[in-house]
Amino acid sequence: MSTISNLSREELYELVWNTPLSKLAPKFGLSDKGLAKKCIKHKIPTPSLGYWAKVQNGKKALKVLLPKLKENEQYLILVNFSAPKEIEPIIKQVRARTNKKEIPQNHLSALNDDVKELVIRKYHPILAAIRKNAGPPSEYDQYPRLSFIGDAPRFGLKITKETFVRTFNFLDQLVRTLKLINIELVSIENNFNKDKVAVFNFNDITISFEIREKLKRIENAPPVNKRGGYVFWHQKYDYHPTGILEFELMGYLHGLRTCWRDTNSKSLEKQIPLISSTIEEAFEVKRLAKIEAHNKAERVKVEQAERAKREQLELVAKQQQFHLEKLAHDYERAVKLRNFISALSSNSETSPEIREWLIWAKDYAENIDPVNDPQSIVQMHFKLTELDKYQLNSLKW
C-alpha cells in the first residue's frame, strides 16, 4: 500500500519532466491521457511533442517551468491521488531537491535545472538593423503605425511609437530563447519581390511571423463646411494605440495555436515559454509535412511514369495492329492482281506489248505481297516498340 496520500504540484511536475507520461501514468493506474488531464487541471506543463526524442539523442530541449498559482487557485496545490510504493523513493528525492531551492517561474531551462535570466545586452543583428530603419507613420496610412524603410530585412511589424521599445525587447528575448533549441532568426529573399524577409529557421525550414499592436477605432463626427452643410468625404474613423501586442505565426500549422496576445492576467513576455515550445512543435509539424509532400511528389512521379508507360504500350499495340491490317490489305491486293494478270495472260491473242506489260504487272504484284518477305514483317513489328510517342503518332499506314 502507498504511504503518500497526495502529491504537490512541484512533485508531480518533477515526475512528468523526468519520465514520459506513457511510462509514468500506468504506475498511478491511469492512462497517459488521464494523467495529462490531471496536469492540465493543476496547471502543470508537460513535455511537448518530440521532447523525449531530443533528450535521448543528447539534444537541447525546452523545459517549461512551473507557473505560480493565483490566490484563488491555491486549492490546486495538492494533487489528490496516491503514489504507488515503487516510486516513493523518486518522490522523496524530488522533495529533497525542491526543498533546497525555489522553482523559478516563467523562464526556460535546457536539460539541466539551472535557469538563467534573459538579459538584453545587445540586440540581435537583424533586429538592430530593423530598429535603425524605423520612421514616422506614412501620411497615406490612416493608422498611426511606424514605417520601416531601407535595406534591412522585413517582417509583419505593425506597431506605434508607444510599443516600439517593448516590441523589440520581446522579440529579442524570444529570439534568444529559440536559439537555445537551435532555432535562428535569419534573413531570406522573398520569391515574389526579391525583398529580404526575416523568418525563423531550423534545418532549412522557415516560419514567418508577425507582431502587431491592437488599435482602438473611434468614429469621427462629419465636419461642417462654411455654408453649414456636411463635407461629402471625410475620414470616418480615427485609430488610437492601445498598447496591446499580438504575436502570430503565419501559415497553416495543422491545428497548432498560432496567435498570442496580451491579456489581463498574462503579458506577451510571460508567454514566451509557451510561444517557444509551440514554435518548436510547428517546425516538427512542417518537417513532417515537408516529408509527406516530398513522398507525395515521388508517388505522383511514379504514377505518371507508370501511366506514360501504359499509354506507350497501348499506342505500340495499336500501331502493331494497324501494321498487321495493312499487311493483310496488301496481301489481298496482291492476290487480286495475280488473278487479274492470270486471266489476262490466258488469252492467246496477246501482242508483244501486252506480254511486256504482264511481266511488269507480275513484278509489281510480287513486290507488294508481304508474304514474300516475312523477315521484314517481324523486323517492323519489333521496331515499333522502340519508337517514342511522337514518332508513333506520326506514322501513317
Short mmCIF file of C-alpha atoms in Angstrom, two decimals:
data_model
loop_
_atom_site.label_atom_id
_atom_site.label_comp_id
_atom_site.label_asym_id
_atom_site.label_seq_id
_atom_site.Cartn_x
_atom_site.Cartn_y
_atom_site.Cartn_z
CA MET A 1 0.00 0.00 0.00
CA SER A 2 1.08 3.56 -0.64
CA THR A 3 2.02 5.79 2.29
CA ILE A 4 1.85 9.03 0.27
CA SER A 5 -1.75 10.20 0.04
CA ASN A 6 -1.17 13.36 -2.04
CA LEU A 7 1.43 14.87 -4.29
CA SER A 8 2.25 18.55 -4.57
CA ARG A 9 2.29 20.29 -7.94
CA GLU A 10 6.07 20.62 -7.71
CA GLU A 11 6.47 16.88 -7.11
CA LEU A 12 4.21 15.85 -9.97
CA TYR A 13 5.90 18.45 -12.19
CA GLU A 14 9.31 16.90 -11.49
CA LEU A 15 7.95 13.42 -12.19
CA VAL A 16 6.38 14.24 -15.56
CA TRP A 17 9.55 16.06 -16.71
CA ASN A 18 11.77 13.11 -15.74
CA THR A 19 9.61 10.25 -17.04
CA PRO A 20 7.41 10.08 -20.17
CA LEU A 21 3.68 10.14 -19.43
CA SER A 22 3.20 6.81 -21.20
CA LYS A 23 5.54 5.14 -18.66
CA LEU A 24 4.58 7.17 -15.61
CA ALA A 25 0.78 7.00 -15.95
CA PRO A 26 0.42 3.19 -15.56
CA LYS A 27 2.22 3.41 -12.19
CA PHE A 28 -0.69 5.53 -10.95
CA GLY A 29 -3.25 3.27 -12.57
CA LEU A 30 -4.05 5.90 -15.21
CA SER A 31 -3.70 6.26 -18.94
CA ASP A 32 -1.31 8.84 -20.32
CA LYS A 33 -4.32 10.99 -21.31
CA GLY A 34 -5.76 10.67 -17.81
CA LEU A 35 -2.51 11.82 -16.22
CA ALA A 36 -2.25 14.65 -18.77
CA LYS A 37 -5.75 15.82 -17.78
CA LYS A 38 -4.68 15.97 -14.13
CA CYS A 39 -1.66 18.04 -15.13
CA ILE A 40 -3.88 20.43 -17.11
CA LYS A 41 -6.29 20.73 -14.18
CA HIS A 42 -3.48 21.63 -11.80
CA LYS A 43 -1.75 23.91 -14.32
CA ILE A 44 1.31 21.69 -14.63
CA PRO A 45 3.09 21.96 -18.01
CA THR A 46 4.01 18.71 -19.76
CA PRO A 47 6.76 17.97 -22.33
CA SER A 48 5.92 18.94 -25.89
CA LEU A 49 5.96 16.69 -28.93
CA GLY A 50 9.48 15.43 -29.66
CA TYR A 51 10.89 16.42 -26.25
CA TRP A 52 11.93 12.91 -25.16
CA ALA A 53 13.40 12.07 -28.56
CA LYS A 54 15.70 15.08 -28.24
CA VAL A 55 16.66 14.14 -24.70
CA GLN A 56 17.54 10.59 -25.77
CA ASN A 57 19.66 11.92 -28.64
CA GLY A 58 21.51 14.33 -26.35
CA LYS A 59 19.99 17.44 -27.91
CA LYS A 60 18.76 20.54 -26.12
CA ALA A 61 15.03 20.66 -25.50
CA LEU A 62 12.73 23.25 -23.97
CA LYS A 63 11.58 22.68 -20.40
CA VAL A 64 8.67 24.91 -19.42
CA LEU A 65 8.87 25.73 -15.74
CA LEU A 66 6.02 25.51 -13.31
CA PRO A 67 3.88 28.68 -13.22
CA LYS A 68 2.72 30.21 -9.96
CA LEU A 69 -0.87 29.84 -8.89
CA LYS A 70 -3.12 32.83 -8.31
CA GLU A 71 -4.65 33.48 -4.92
CA ASN A 72 -7.96 31.93 -5.95
CA GLU A 73 -6.19 28.80 -7.30
CA GLN A 74 -4.44 27.67 -4.12
CA TYR A 75 -6.71 24.63 -3.93
CA LEU A 76 -4.73 23.20 -6.87
CA ILE A 77 -1.52 22.92 -4.82
CA LEU A 78 -2.13 19.25 -3.94
CA VAL A 79 -2.91 16.55 -6.49
CA ASN A 80 -5.35 14.14 -4.85
CA PHE A 81 -4.25 10.66 -5.78
CA SER A 82 -1.95 8.20 -4.04
CA ALA A 83 1.50 7.45 -5.31
CA PRO A 84 2.41 3.74 -5.63
CA LYS A 85 5.08 2.36 -3.32
CA GLU A 86 7.55 1.69 -6.13
CA ILE A 87 8.01 5.37 -6.95
CA GLU A 88 8.13 6.63 -3.37
CA PRO A 89 11.99 6.83 -3.45
CA ILE A 90 11.77 9.04 -6.55
CA ILE A 91 9.25 11.32 -4.87
CA LYS A 92 11.44 11.63 -1.77
CA GLN A 93 14.39 12.64 -3.95
CA VAL A 94 12.21 15.21 -5.70
CA ARG A 95 11.03 16.62 -2.36
CA ALA A 96 14.57 16.87 -1.09
CA ARG A 97 15.63 18.76 -4.22
CA THR A 98 12.63 21.11 -4.35
CA ASN A 99 13.02 22.00 -0.67
CA LYS A 100 16.54 23.29 -1.29
CA LYS A 101 15.63 25.93 -3.83
CA GLU A 102 12.51 27.58 -5.12
CA ILE A 103 11.49 26.62 -8.63
CA PRO A 104 11.96 29.69 -10.87
CA GLN A 105 8.80 30.96 -12.57
CA ASN A 106 8.13 31.95 -16.18
CA HIS A 107 11.57 31.01 -17.50
CA LEU A 108 13.04 28.27 -19.64
CA SER A 109 15.71 25.75 -18.76
CA ALA A 110 17.65 23.42 -21.01
CA LEU A 111 18.25 19.81 -19.96
CA ASN A 112 19.58 20.76 -16.52
CA ASP A 113 17.87 22.60 -13.66
CA ASP A 114 19.85 25.82 -13.99
CA VAL A 115 17.78 28.75 -15.23
CA LYS A 116 19.43 31.93 -16.44
CA GLU A 117 17.68 35.24 -16.76
CA LEU A 118 17.38 36.58 -20.29
CA VAL A 119 19.16 39.94 -20.16
CA ILE A 120 19.34 42.10 -23.29
CA ARG A 121 22.84 43.48 -23.65
CA LYS A 122 22.83 43.82 -27.41
CA TYR A 123 20.02 43.31 -29.90
CA HIS A 124 20.15 40.56 -32.48
CA PRO A 125 21.81 41.97 -35.65
CA ILE A 126 18.64 41.66 -37.73
CA LEU A 127 16.51 43.32 -35.05
CA ALA A 128 19.11 46.04 -34.61
CA ALA A 129 19.09 46.77 -38.36
CA ILE A 130 15.28 46.96 -38.40
CA ARG A 131 15.28 49.32 -35.38
CA LYS A 132 17.60 51.72 -37.22
CA ASN A 133 15.20 51.89 -40.19
CA ALA A 134 12.18 52.90 -38.09
CA GLY A 135 10.49 56.09 -39.27
CA PRO A 136 7.37 58.15 -38.62
CA PRO A 137 3.95 56.98 -39.84
CA SER A 138 3.27 57.44 -43.54
CA GLU A 139 0.99 60.33 -44.44
CA TYR A 140 -1.06 57.94 -46.60
CA ASP A 141 -1.62 55.49 -43.72
CA GLN A 142 -4.73 56.12 -41.63
CA TYR A 143 -3.22 54.03 -38.84
CA PRO A 144 -0.54 55.69 -36.64
CA ARG A 145 1.93 52.88 -37.24
CA LEU A 146 5.64 53.37 -37.65
CA SER A 147 7.12 52.88 -41.11
CA PHE A 148 10.21 50.75 -41.72
CA ILE A 149 12.25 51.54 -44.81
CA GLY A 150 15.75 50.77 -46.04
CA ASP A 151 17.63 47.60 -46.88
CA ALA A 152 17.05 45.81 -43.57
CA PRO A 153 15.04 42.56 -43.63
CA ARG A 154 11.34 42.95 -43.01
CA PHE A 155 8.51 41.02 -41.41
CA GLY A 156 4.98 41.82 -40.28
CA LEU A 157 5.71 44.69 -37.90
CA LYS A 158 2.65 46.86 -37.21
CA ILE A 159 3.34 48.92 -34.10
CA THR A 160 3.25 52.52 -32.89
CA LYS A 161 5.93 54.52 -31.14
CA GLU A 162 4.31 53.72 -27.77
CA THR A 163 5.15 49.99 -28.10
CA PHE A 164 8.36 50.34 -30.14
CA VAL A 165 10.83 49.59 -27.32
CA ARG A 166 8.72 46.88 -25.75
CA THR A 167 8.20 45.12 -29.09
CA PHE A 168 11.91 44.80 -29.81
CA ASN A 169 12.68 43.73 -26.24
CA PHE A 170 10.08 40.99 -26.56
CA LEU A 171 11.40 39.87 -29.94
CA ASP A 172 14.98 39.81 -28.72
CA GLN A 173 14.03 37.68 -25.70
CA LEU A 174 12.09 35.32 -27.96
CA VAL A 175 15.00 35.05 -30.41
CA ARG A 176 17.47 34.33 -27.59
CA THR A 177 15.14 31.70 -26.15
CA LEU A 178 14.70 29.96 -29.50
CA LYS A 179 18.46 29.93 -30.01
CA LEU A 180 18.70 27.54 -27.05
CA ILE A 181 16.98 24.92 -29.22
CA ASN A 182 18.90 25.84 -32.41
CA ILE A 183 16.11 27.91 -33.98
CA GLU A 184 17.63 31.02 -35.56
CA LEU A 185 16.30 34.33 -36.83
CA VAL A 186 17.63 34.65 -40.39
CA SER A 187 17.13 36.79 -43.46
CA ILE A 188 15.95 35.22 -46.73
CA GLU A 189 14.93 36.58 -50.11
CA ASN A 190 11.24 36.88 -50.90
CA ASN A 191 10.40 34.88 -54.03
CA PHE A 192 7.84 37.44 -55.22
CA ASN A 193 9.52 40.83 -54.98
CA LYS A 194 13.10 39.80 -54.05
CA ASP A 195 12.94 41.76 -50.78
CA LYS A 196 14.73 40.49 -47.68
CA VAL A 197 12.43 38.88 -45.13
CA ALA A 198 13.22 37.93 -41.52
CA VAL A 199 11.99 34.43 -40.59
CA PHE A 200 12.67 31.70 -38.04
CA ASN A 201 14.81 28.93 -39.50
CA PHE A 202 15.55 25.38 -38.38
CA ASN A 203 17.19 22.81 -40.68
CA ASP A 204 16.26 24.80 -43.82
CA ILE A 205 12.62 25.01 -42.75
CA THR A 206 11.29 28.53 -42.24
CA ILE A 207 8.33 30.04 -40.39
CA SER A 208 7.32 33.65 -40.88
CA PHE A 209 5.71 35.71 -38.14
CA GLU A 210 4.01 38.99 -37.42
CA ILE A 211 3.71 41.25 -34.37
CA ARG A 212 1.12 43.98 -34.26
CA GLU A 213 -0.44 46.40 -31.84
CA LYS A 214 -4.20 46.44 -31.43
CA LEU A 215 -5.73 49.80 -32.28
CA LYS A 216 -8.94 51.31 -30.95
CA ARG A 217 -11.29 52.68 -33.58
CA ILE A 218 -13.15 55.89 -32.74
CA GLU A 219 -15.77 57.32 -35.05
CA ASN A 220 -15.34 60.91 -36.20
CA ALA A 221 -18.23 63.35 -36.44
CA PRO A 222 -18.65 64.58 -40.03
CA PRO A 223 -17.13 68.07 -40.43
CA VAL A 224 -19.30 71.04 -41.41
CA ASN A 225 -18.34 73.43 -44.22
CA LYS A 226 -18.75 77.21 -44.22
CA ARG A 227 -22.27 77.01 -45.60
CA GLY A 228 -23.40 74.79 -42.78
CA GLY A 229 -23.54 71.59 -44.85
CA TYR A 230 -21.66 68.38 -44.21
CA VAL A 231 -18.47 67.63 -46.11
CA PHE A 232 -19.09 64.79 -48.56
CA TRP A 233 -15.81 62.97 -47.89
CA HIS A 234 -14.01 62.75 -44.60
CA GLN A 235 -12.07 60.19 -42.58
CA LYS A 236 -14.83 58.37 -40.78
CA TYR A 237 -12.66 56.77 -38.08
CA ASP A 238 -9.56 57.60 -36.09
CA TYR A 239 -7.33 54.82 -34.80
CA HIS A 240 -5.61 55.13 -31.43
CA PRO A 241 -2.90 52.84 -29.97
CA THR A 242 -3.90 50.57 -27.07
CA GLY A 243 -0.50 49.12 -26.08
CA ILE A 244 -1.88 45.56 -26.54
CA LEU A 245 0.51 43.42 -28.58
CA GLU A 246 -0.29 40.32 -30.62
CA PHE A 247 2.25 37.82 -31.93
CA GLU A 248 1.23 35.44 -34.72
CA LEU A 249 2.90 32.63 -36.66
CA MET A 250 1.96 32.85 -40.31
CA GLY A 251 0.84 29.95 -42.48
CA TYR A 252 -1.18 26.82 -41.84
CA LEU A 253 0.32 24.78 -38.99
CA HIS A 254 -2.11 21.83 -38.83
CA GLY A 255 -4.15 22.71 -35.75
CA LEU A 256 -1.42 24.32 -33.61
CA ARG A 257 -2.09 27.57 -31.83
CA THR A 258 -0.63 30.40 -33.89
CA CYS A 259 -1.62 33.64 -32.12
CA TRP A 260 -0.86 35.06 -28.65
CA ARG A 261 -1.77 38.44 -27.20
CA ASP A 262 -1.56 40.48 -24.03
CA THR A 263 -4.27 39.58 -21.53
CA ASN A 264 -5.29 40.99 -18.16
CA SER A 265 -3.53 38.15 -16.38
CA LYS A 266 -0.51 37.49 -18.59
CA SER A 267 1.57 39.74 -20.80
CA LEU A 268 3.09 38.59 -24.07
CA GLU A 269 6.53 38.42 -22.42
CA LYS A 270 5.28 35.89 -19.86
CA GLN A 271 4.04 33.70 -22.70
CA ILE A 272 7.48 33.32 -24.27
CA PRO A 273 7.91 29.74 -22.90
CA LEU A 274 4.60 28.66 -24.44
CA ILE A 275 5.32 30.50 -27.70
CA SER A 276 8.78 28.92 -27.93
CA SER A 277 7.53 25.38 -27.31
CA THR A 278 4.77 25.90 -29.89
CA ILE A 279 7.29 27.16 -32.46
CA GLU A 280 9.38 24.05 -31.78
CA GLU A 281 6.31 21.89 -32.42
CA ALA A 282 5.50 23.94 -35.51
CA PHE A 283 8.89 23.13 -37.03
CA GLU A 284 8.32 19.45 -36.35
CA VAL A 285 4.89 19.70 -37.99
CA LYS A 286 6.36 21.47 -41.01
CA ARG A 287 9.17 18.91 -41.21
CA LEU A 288 6.67 16.05 -41.29
CA ALA A 289 4.53 17.96 -43.79
CA LYS A 290 7.60 18.52 -45.97
CA ILE A 291 8.42 14.82 -45.87
CA GLU A 292 4.82 13.97 -46.74
CA ALA A 293 4.84 16.48 -49.60
CA HIS A 294 8.10 15.00 -50.90
CA ASN A 295 6.71 11.47 -50.65
CA LYS A 296 3.54 12.58 -52.40
CA ALA A 297 5.56 14.19 -55.20
CA GLU A 298 7.56 10.98 -55.58
CA ARG A 299 4.35 8.94 -55.70
CA VAL A 300 2.97 11.29 -58.35
CA LYS A 301 6.17 10.88 -60.40
CA VAL A 302 5.94 7.09 -60.16
CA GLU A 303 2.25 7.17 -61.11
CA GLN A 304 2.95 9.48 -64.05
CA ALA A 305 5.78 7.24 -65.23
CA GLU A 306 3.59 4.15 -64.96
CA ARG A 307 0.73 5.90 -66.76
CA ALA A 308 3.09 7.06 -69.53
CA LYS A 309 4.42 3.51 -69.84
CA ARG A 310 0.89 2.11 -70.11
CA GLU A 311 -0.02 4.70 -72.74
CA GLN A 312 3.16 3.88 -74.65
CA LEU A 313 2.39 0.15 -74.64
CA GLU A 314 -1.19 0.81 -75.72
CA LEU A 315 0.00 3.04 -78.56
CA VAL A 316 2.59 0.46 -79.67
CA ALA A 317 -0.06 -2.29 -79.65
CA LYS A 318 -2.41 -0.07 -81.64
CA GLN A 319 0.24 0.67 -84.29
CA GLN A 320 1.18 -3.01 -84.47
CA GLN A 321 -2.47 -3.81 -85.15
CA PHE A 322 -2.56 -1.15 -87.89
CA HIS A 323 0.59 -2.67 -89.36
CA LEU A 324 -0.96 -6.14 -89.36
CA GLU A 325 -4.15 -4.89 -91.01
CA LYS A 326 -2.07 -3.09 -93.67
CA LEU A 327 -0.15 -6.32 -94.37
CA ALA A 328 -3.42 -8.21 -94.77
CA HIS A 329 -4.74 -5.48 -97.06
CA ASP A 330 -1.55 -5.59 -99.20
CA TYR A 331 -1.82 -9.36 -99.42
CA GLU A 332 -5.43 -9.13 -100.66
CA ARG A 333 -4.36 -6.59 -103.29
CA ALA A 334 -1.51 -8.84 -104.42
CA VAL A 335 -3.90 -11.83 -104.72
CA LYS A 336 -6.41 -9.79 -106.76
CA LEU A 337 -3.65 -8.55 -109.06
CA ARG A 338 -2.35 -12.08 -109.63
CA ASN A 339 -5.84 -13.33 -110.50
CA PHE A 340 -6.33 -10.47 -112.92
CA ILE A 341 -2.89 -10.99 -114.52
CA SER A 342 -3.53 -14.75 -114.78
CA ALA A 343 -6.88 -14.18 -116.51
CA LEU A 344 -5.33 -11.70 -118.90
CA SER A 345 -2.37 -13.94 -119.73
CA SER A 346 -4.69 -16.89 -120.51
CA ASN A 347 -5.85 -15.03 -123.62
CA SER A 348 -3.94 -16.50 -126.59
CA GLU A 349 -4.24 -13.35 -128.59
CA THR A 350 -1.60 -11.27 -126.83
CA SER A 351 0.65 -8.84 -128.54
CA PRO A 352 4.31 -8.29 -127.58
CA GLU A 353 3.30 -5.06 -125.84
CA ILE A 354 0.77 -6.91 -123.68
CA ARG A 355 3.28 -9.62 -122.79
CA GLU A 356 5.76 -6.93 -121.75
CA TRP A 357 3.11 -5.27 -119.60
CA LEU A 358 2.21 -8.62 -118.00
CA ILE A 359 5.81 -9.08 -116.91
CA TRP A 360 5.79 -5.64 -115.30
CA ALA A 361 2.44 -6.33 -113.61
CA LYS A 362 3.66 -9.67 -112.16
CA ASP A 363 6.74 -7.94 -110.70
CA TYR A 364 4.56 -5.27 -109.09
CA ALA A 365 2.25 -7.88 -107.56
CA GLU A 366 5.25 -9.74 -106.15
CA ASN A 367 6.68 -6.54 -104.66
CA ILE A 368 3.52 -5.57 -102.75
CA ASP A 369 2.91 -9.08 -101.44
CA PRO A 370 4.20 -9.12 -97.79
CA VAL A 371 4.26 -12.91 -97.75
CA ASN A 372 7.36 -12.85 -99.97
CA ASP A 373 9.39 -11.07 -97.22
CA PRO A 374 8.35 -12.43 -93.77
CA GLN A 375 11.59 -11.21 -92.16
CA SER A 376 10.70 -7.55 -92.80
CA ILE A 377 7.30 -8.16 -91.18
CA VAL A 378 8.94 -9.30 -87.94
CA GLN A 379 11.52 -6.50 -88.02
CA MET A 380 8.84 -3.80 -88.37
CA HIS A 381 6.75 -5.39 -85.63
CA PHE A 382 9.57 -5.08 -83.06
CA LYS A 383 10.85 -1.76 -84.41
CA LEU A 384 7.55 -0.18 -83.37
CA THR A 385 8.38 -0.94 -79.71
CA GLU A 386 11.49 1.29 -79.97
CA LEU A 387 9.67 4.40 -81.21
CA ASP A 388 8.54 7.16 -78.85
CA LYS A 389 5.05 8.60 -78.52
CA TYR A 390 5.54 11.34 -81.11
CA GLN A 391 7.07 9.00 -83.71
CA LEU A 392 4.25 6.51 -83.27
CA ASN A 393 1.59 9.19 -83.67
CA SER A 394 3.25 10.44 -86.86
CA LEU A 395 3.03 7.04 -88.55
CA LYS A 396 0.62 6.84 -91.48
CA TRP A 397 -0.10 3.40 -92.82
#
